[in-house]
Coordinates of C-alpha atoms in Angstrom, one line a residue:
X1 CA 25.7 0.0 -13.4
X2 CA 24.6 -3.6 -13.9
X3 CA 27.2 -4.7 -11.3
X4 CA 25.8 -2.2 -8.8
X5 CA 22.2 -3.4 -9.4
X6 CA 23.3 -7.0 -9.0
X7 CA 25.0 -6.2 -5.7
X8 CA 22.0 -4.3 -4.5
X9 CA 19.7 -7.2 -5.4
X10 CA 21.9 -9.7 -3.6
X11 CA 22.0 -7.5 -0.4
X12 CA 18.2 -7.2 -0.5
X13 CA 17.7 -10.9 -1.0
X14 CA 19.9 -11.7 2.0
X15 CA 18.0 -9.3 4.3
X16 CA 14.6 -10.8 3.2
X17 CA 15.8 -14.4 3.7
X18 CA 17.3 -13.7 7.1
X19 CA 14.2 -11.8 8.2
X20 CA 11.9 -14.6 7.1
X21 CA 14.0 -17.2 9.0
X22 CA 13.7 -15.1 12.2
X23 CA 10.0 -14.8 11.8
X24 CA 9.3 -18.4 11.1
X25 CA 11.8 -19.9 13.6
X26 CA 10.8 -18.0 16.7
X27 CA 9.1 -15.0 18.2
X28 CA 10.9 -11.7 17.8
X29 CA 12.6 -10.5 21.0
X30 CA 10.3 -8.3 23.1
X31 CA 7.4 -8.7 20.8
X32 CA 4.1 -10.6 21.3
X33 CA 0.5 -10.5 20.1
X34 CA -1.0 -12.1 23.2
X35 CA -3.6 -10.2 25.3
X36 CA -1.0 -10.0 28.2
X37 CA 1.2 -7.8 26.0
X38 CA -1.5 -5.5 24.7
X39 CA -1.7 -4.4 21.1
X40 CA 1.3 -5.0 18.8
X41 CA 1.1 -3.3 15.4
X42 CA 3.1 -4.2 12.3
X43 CA 3.7 -1.5 9.8
X44 CA 6.4 -2.0 7.2
X45 CA 9.5 -0.5 5.6
X46 CA 7.9 2.0 3.3
X47 CA 7.1 5.6 4.3
X48 CA 3.4 4.9 3.8
X49 CA 3.2 1.8 5.9
X50 CA 5.2 3.5 8.7
X51 CA 2.9 6.5 8.7
X52 CA -0.2 4.3 9.0
X53 CA 1.4 2.2 11.7
X54 CA 1.9 5.3 13.9
X55 CA -1.5 6.6 13.0
X56 CA -3.1 3.4 14.2
X57 CA -0.9 3.5 17.4
X58 CA -2.0 7.0 18.0
X59 CA -5.7 6.1 17.7
X60 CA -5.3 3.1 20.0
X61 CA -3.4 5.2 22.6
X62 CA -6.1 7.8 22.4
X63 CA -9.1 5.6 22.7
X64 CA -7.9 2.7 24.9
X65 CA -5.7 2.0 27.9
X66 CA -4.1 -1.0 26.3
X67 CA -0.3 -1.0 26.1
X68 CA 0.9 -0.7 22.5
X69 CA 4.0 -1.8 20.6
X70 CA 4.8 -1.0 17.0
X71 CA 7.0 -3.2 14.8
X72 CA 8.4 -1.2 11.9
X73 CA 10.6 -2.1 8.9
X74 CA 9.4 -5.6 8.1
X75 CA 10.3 -5.9 4.4
X76 CA 7.1 -7.2 2.9
X77 CA 3.4 -7.8 3.2
X78 CA 4.1 -11.5 3.6
X79 CA 6.4 -10.8 6.6
X80 CA 3.8 -8.6 8.2
X81 CA 1.3 -11.5 7.8
X82 CA 3.8 -14.0 9.3
X83 CA 4.1 -11.8 12.4
X84 CA 0.4 -12.0 12.9
X85 CA 0.4 -15.7 12.4
X86 CA 3.2 -16.4 14.9
X87 CA 1.6 -14.2 17.5
X88 CA 4.3 -11.5 17.4
X89 CA 1.7 -9.0 16.4
X90 CA -2.1 -8.8 16.4
X91 CA -2.7 -5.7 14.2
X92 CA -1.5 -5.1 10.7
X93 CA -1.7 -1.3 10.1
X94 CA -2.4 -1.7 6.4
X95 CA -2.9 -4.5 3.9
X96 CA -3.6 -4.0 0.2
X97 CA -6.3 -6.1 -1.5
X98 CA -4.3 -6.9 -4.6
X99 CA -1.1 -7.7 -2.7
X100 CA -2.8 -9.9 -0.2
X101 CA -4.9 -11.7 -2.9
X102 CA -1.8 -12.8 -4.9
X103 CA 0.6 -12.9 -1.9
X104 CA -0.7 -14.2 1.4
X105 CA -3.6 -16.0 -0.3
X106 CA -1.7 -17.2 -3.4
X107 CA -4.7 -16.6 -5.7
X108 CA -4.9 -15.1 -9.2
X109 CA -5.1 -11.3 -9.6
X110 CA -8.6 -9.8 -9.7
X111 CA -9.4 -6.5 -11.4
X112 CA -12.9 -6.1 -10.0
X113 CA -12.5 -4.2 -6.7
X114 CA -15.7 -5.6 -5.2
X115 CA -14.7 -9.2 -5.9
X116 CA -11.2 -8.7 -4.7
X117 CA -12.4 -7.1 -1.4
X118 CA -15.1 -9.9 -0.8
X119 CA -12.4 -12.5 -1.4
X120 CA -9.8 -11.2 1.0
X121 CA -12.5 -10.6 3.7
X122 CA -13.8 -14.1 3.4
X123 CA -10.5 -15.9 3.0
X124 CA -8.6 -14.1 5.8
X125 CA -11.5 -15.0 8.1
X126 CA -11.7 -18.6 7.1
X127 CA -8.0 -19.4 6.6
X128 CA -6.3 -17.2 9.2
X129 CA -9.1 -16.2 11.7
X130 CA -8.3 -12.5 10.9
X131 CA -10.7 -9.6 10.2
X132 CA -10.2 -7.4 7.2
X133 CA -11.8 -4.0 8.0
X134 CA -14.2 -2.6 5.5
X135 CA -14.6 0.1 4.5
X136 CA -10.9 0.6 4.5
X137 CA -9.0 3.9 4.8
X138 CA -10.3 5.2 1.5
X139 CA -7.2 5.2 -0.6
X140 CA -5.7 2.7 -3.0
X141 CA -2.0 2.4 -3.7
X142 CA -1.5 0.7 -7.0
X143 CA 0.8 0.8 -10.1
X144 CA 0.0 3.9 -12.2
X145 CA 1.4 5.5 -15.3
X146 CA 2.3 9.2 -14.9
X147 CA 3.6 12.1 -17.0
X148 CA 4.9 15.6 -16.4
X149 CA 2.1 18.1 -15.9
X150 CA 3.1 20.2 -18.9
X151 CA 3.1 17.2 -21.2
X152 CA -0.3 16.1 -19.9
X153 CA -1.7 19.5 -20.8
X154 CA 0.1 19.8 -24.1
X155 CA -0.8 16.4 -25.4
X156 CA -4.2 16.1 -23.7
X157 CA -3.2 13.0 -21.7
X158 CA -5.8 11.9 -19.2
X159 CA -5.9 8.1 -19.6
X160 CA -3.4 5.3 -20.3
X161 CA -5.2 4.8 -23.6
X162 CA -4.2 8.3 -24.6
X163 CA -0.6 7.1 -24.7
X164 CA -1.3 4.9 -27.8
X165 CA -1.0 7.8 -30.2
X166 CA 2.5 8.6 -28.9
X167 CA 3.7 5.0 -28.2
X168 CA 6.4 5.3 -30.9
X169 CA 7.6 8.6 -29.6
X170 CA 7.6 8.6 -25.8
X171 CA 10.4 7.1 -23.8
X172 CA 8.9 5.0 -21.0
X173 CA 10.5 4.1 -17.7
X174 CA 9.1 1.1 -15.7
X175 CA 9.8 -0.9 -12.6
X176 CA 12.3 -3.7 -13.3
X177 CA 9.9 -6.3 -11.9
X178 CA 6.9 -5.2 -14.0
X179 CA 8.2 -6.4 -17.3
X180 CA 7.9 -10.1 -16.4
X181 CA 5.2 -9.8 -13.8
X182 CA 2.3 -12.2 -14.2
X183 CA -1.3 -11.0 -14.3
X184 CA -0.7 -7.2 -14.6
X185 CA 2.7 -6.9 -16.2
X186 CA 3.8 -5.8 -19.6
X187 CA 2.4 -8.9 -21.5
X188 CA -1.0 -8.2 -19.9
X189 CA -0.7 -4.5 -20.7
X190 CA -0.2 -5.3 -24.4
X191 CA -3.1 -7.7 -24.5
X192 CA -5.5 -5.4 -22.6
X193 CA -4.6 -2.1 -24.1
X194 CA -3.7 -3.4 -27.6
X195 CA -0.4 -1.5 -28.1
X196 CA 3.2 -1.5 -27.0
X197 CA 5.9 1.1 -26.4
X198 CA 8.8 1.4 -28.8
X199 CA 11.2 2.7 -26.2
X200 CA 10.9 0.9 -22.8
X201 CA 13.5 1.4 -20.1
X202 CA 13.5 -0.8 -17.0
X203 CA 14.8 0.8 -13.8
X204 CA 14.4 0.5 -10.0
X205 CA 11.1 2.0 -8.8
X206 CA 12.9 4.7 -6.8
X207 CA 14.5 6.2 -10.0
X208 CA 11.4 6.6 -12.1
X209 CA 10.2 9.8 -10.6
X210 CA 13.4 11.7 -11.0
X211 CA 13.9 10.2 -14.5
X212 CA 10.6 11.6 -15.8
X213 CA 11.0 14.9 -13.9
X214 CA 14.5 15.5 -15.4
X215 CA 13.3 14.7 -18.9
X216 CA 15.2 11.5 -19.3
X217 CA 12.0 9.7 -20.1
X218 CA 8.5 10.9 -20.9
X219 CA 6.3 8.4 -19.1
X220 CA 6.9 6.3 -16.0
X221 CA 5.2 3.6 -14.1
X222 CA 5.1 4.4 -10.4
X223 CA 2.8 4.1 -7.3
X224 CA -0.4 6.1 -7.1
X225 CA 0.1 7.5 -3.6
X226 CA 3.8 8.2 -3.7
X227 CA 4.6 11.6 -2.4
X228 CA 7.0 12.3 -5.2
X229 CA 4.0 12.7 -7.5
X230 CA 3.5 16.0 -5.7
X231 CA 7.2 17.0 -5.4
X232 CA 7.9 16.3 -9.1
X233 CA 4.5 17.8 -10.3
X234 CA 3.3 14.7 -12.1
X235 CA -0.1 13.7 -13.4
X236 CA -1.4 10.2 -12.8
X237 CA -3.2 8.8 -15.9
X238 CA -6.4 6.9 -15.4
X239 CA -6.1 3.1 -15.8
X240 CA -9.2 3.2 -18.1
X241 CA -9.0 -0.5 -19.2
X242 CA -8.4 -1.6 -15.6
X243 CA -5.2 -3.4 -16.1
X244 CA -4.0 -3.1 -12.5
X245 CA -5.9 -5.0 -9.7
X246 CA -7.3 -2.9 -6.9
X247 CA -4.9 -2.2 -4.0
X248 CA -7.3 -0.7 -1.5
X249 CA -5.6 -0.1 1.9
X250 CA -7.2 -1.4 5.1
X251 CA -6.2 -2.7 8.5
X252 CA -6.2 -6.4 9.4
X253 CA -6.6 -7.6 13.0
X254 CA -6.7 -11.0 14.5
X255 CA -10.1 -12.0 15.8
X256 CA -8.5 -12.9 19.1
X257 CA -7.4 -9.3 19.5
X258 CA -10.9 -8.0 18.5
X259 CA -12.4 -10.1 21.2
X260 CA -9.9 -8.9 23.8
X261 CA -10.1 -5.3 22.7
X262 CA -13.6 -4.6 21.2
X263 CA -12.6 -0.9 21.0
X264 CA -10.6 -1.7 17.9
X265 CA -13.7 -2.0 15.8
X266 CA -14.7 1.5 16.8
X267 CA -11.3 2.8 16.1
X268 CA -11.1 1.5 12.6
X269 CA -14.7 2.5 11.8
X270 CA -13.6 6.1 12.8
X271 CA -10.8 5.8 10.3
X272 CA -13.0 4.4 7.5
X273 CA -12.9 6.4 4.3
X274 CA -10.9 9.2 5.9
X275 CA -7.8 9.1 3.7
X276 CA -8.1 9.7 0.0
X277 CA -5.4 9.0 -2.6
X278 CA -4.5 12.7 -2.6
X279 CA -4.3 12.8 1.2
X280 CA -2.0 9.8 1.3
X281 CA 0.2 11.4 -1.3
X282 CA 0.4 14.5 0.8
X283 CA 1.3 12.6 4.0
X284 CA 4.0 10.6 2.1
X285 CA 5.2 13.9 0.6
X286 CA 5.6 15.6 4.0
X287 CA 7.8 12.8 5.2
X288 CA 9.9 12.2 2.1
X289 CA 10.2 15.9 1.0
X290 CA 10.7 17.5 4.4
X291 CA 12.4 14.5 6.0
X292 CA 9.8 14.4 8.8
X293 CA 9.7 11.2 10.8
X294 CA 6.6 9.2 9.9
X295 CA 5.5 9.3 13.5
X296 CA 5.5 13.1 13.4
X297 CA 3.4 13.1 10.2
X298 CA 0.9 10.7 11.7
X299 CA 0.6 12.6 15.0
X300 CA 0.1 15.9 13.2
X301 CA -2.6 14.3 11.0
X302 CA -4.5 12.9 14.0
X303 CA -4.2 16.2 15.9
X304 CA -5.5 18.2 12.9
X305 CA -8.4 15.9 12.6
X306 CA -9.1 15.8 16.4
X307 CA -8.5 12.1 16.4
X308 CA -11.7 11.8 14.3
X309 CA -13.7 12.5 17.5
X310 CA -16.8 13.5 15.5
X311 CA -17.0 10.2 13.6
X312 CA -19.8 8.0 14.8
X313 CA -18.7 4.4 14.2
X314 CA -21.0 1.5 14.1
X315 CA -19.7 -0.9 16.7
X316 CA -21.1 -4.4 16.5
X317 CA -20.8 -6.4 19.7
X318 CA -18.0 -8.9 19.4
X319 CA -18.9 -12.5 20.0
X320 CA -17.8 -15.9 18.8
X321 CA -20.7 -15.9 16.4
X322 CA -19.9 -12.7 14.5
X323 CA -16.1 -12.5 14.8
X324 CA -14.7 -11.9 11.3
X325 CA -18.0 -11.2 9.6
X326 CA -18.7 -8.3 7.2
X327 CA -19.5 -5.0 8.9

């Protein structure tokens, strides 16, 4: 098992390194973020990022005549950001506050959602000439402890603090990387919550959901908007001591693109606060459980909501003076 994990890690590392070399060395073939080539949207490799990428593309196609191009399967938030910096793209379908704070900006984790949001808005504008839309989509995808629904009901589990009473009994499965993670990893957990688990089992994030569902472990650390929360009938526990930084999802667009296509402001204001954690879980669930293509899930969601025609966005005229400012 350890050998297989090592081989998987090596393969993943090679893909990430090669992808990064391609992005930093030259523009990707057929891609471009210039006004001549229209609106190029980066999404990502996860189901969630891909759904949001196609959702943004659908809105842009509905409300503008601009040619669109979507760039899926980039392996990380950093690679998405590099695509915007190199001009291969001009729209990131989704960034997460906590990820961008410690990743692209290289700053310390911040558990106050308002401070984290203000920081990424300000720093993306000043450092990268990019606009972080606020309000965002309305959901936050963060680390979250979760248990089987029957156990939550039997033991009265609602918050992470409720686990302390059973810390010596419950078997806990966590993401491999979380144990040594700085800022919001296991050491920070022990300090903030004041207890530790007797039986802790590191595993890849993709295995935690089936592990708790099958009874191999009692508690797992997963992602708060993962569709498998629904399929495995799990209950997410409240992070009552605010260990994990906020990971609110929002689009990021270059100010050059906003100037070229002022309709983008209206589009993202129409999408503001329209997707709750539960809605994002459901969209991910539809793709993962029923093997629907993310594009199909996104198109159905837009059609069901009439492309948010009834939303009345505030559209601030775009000028050199207000590009990148708070909305």
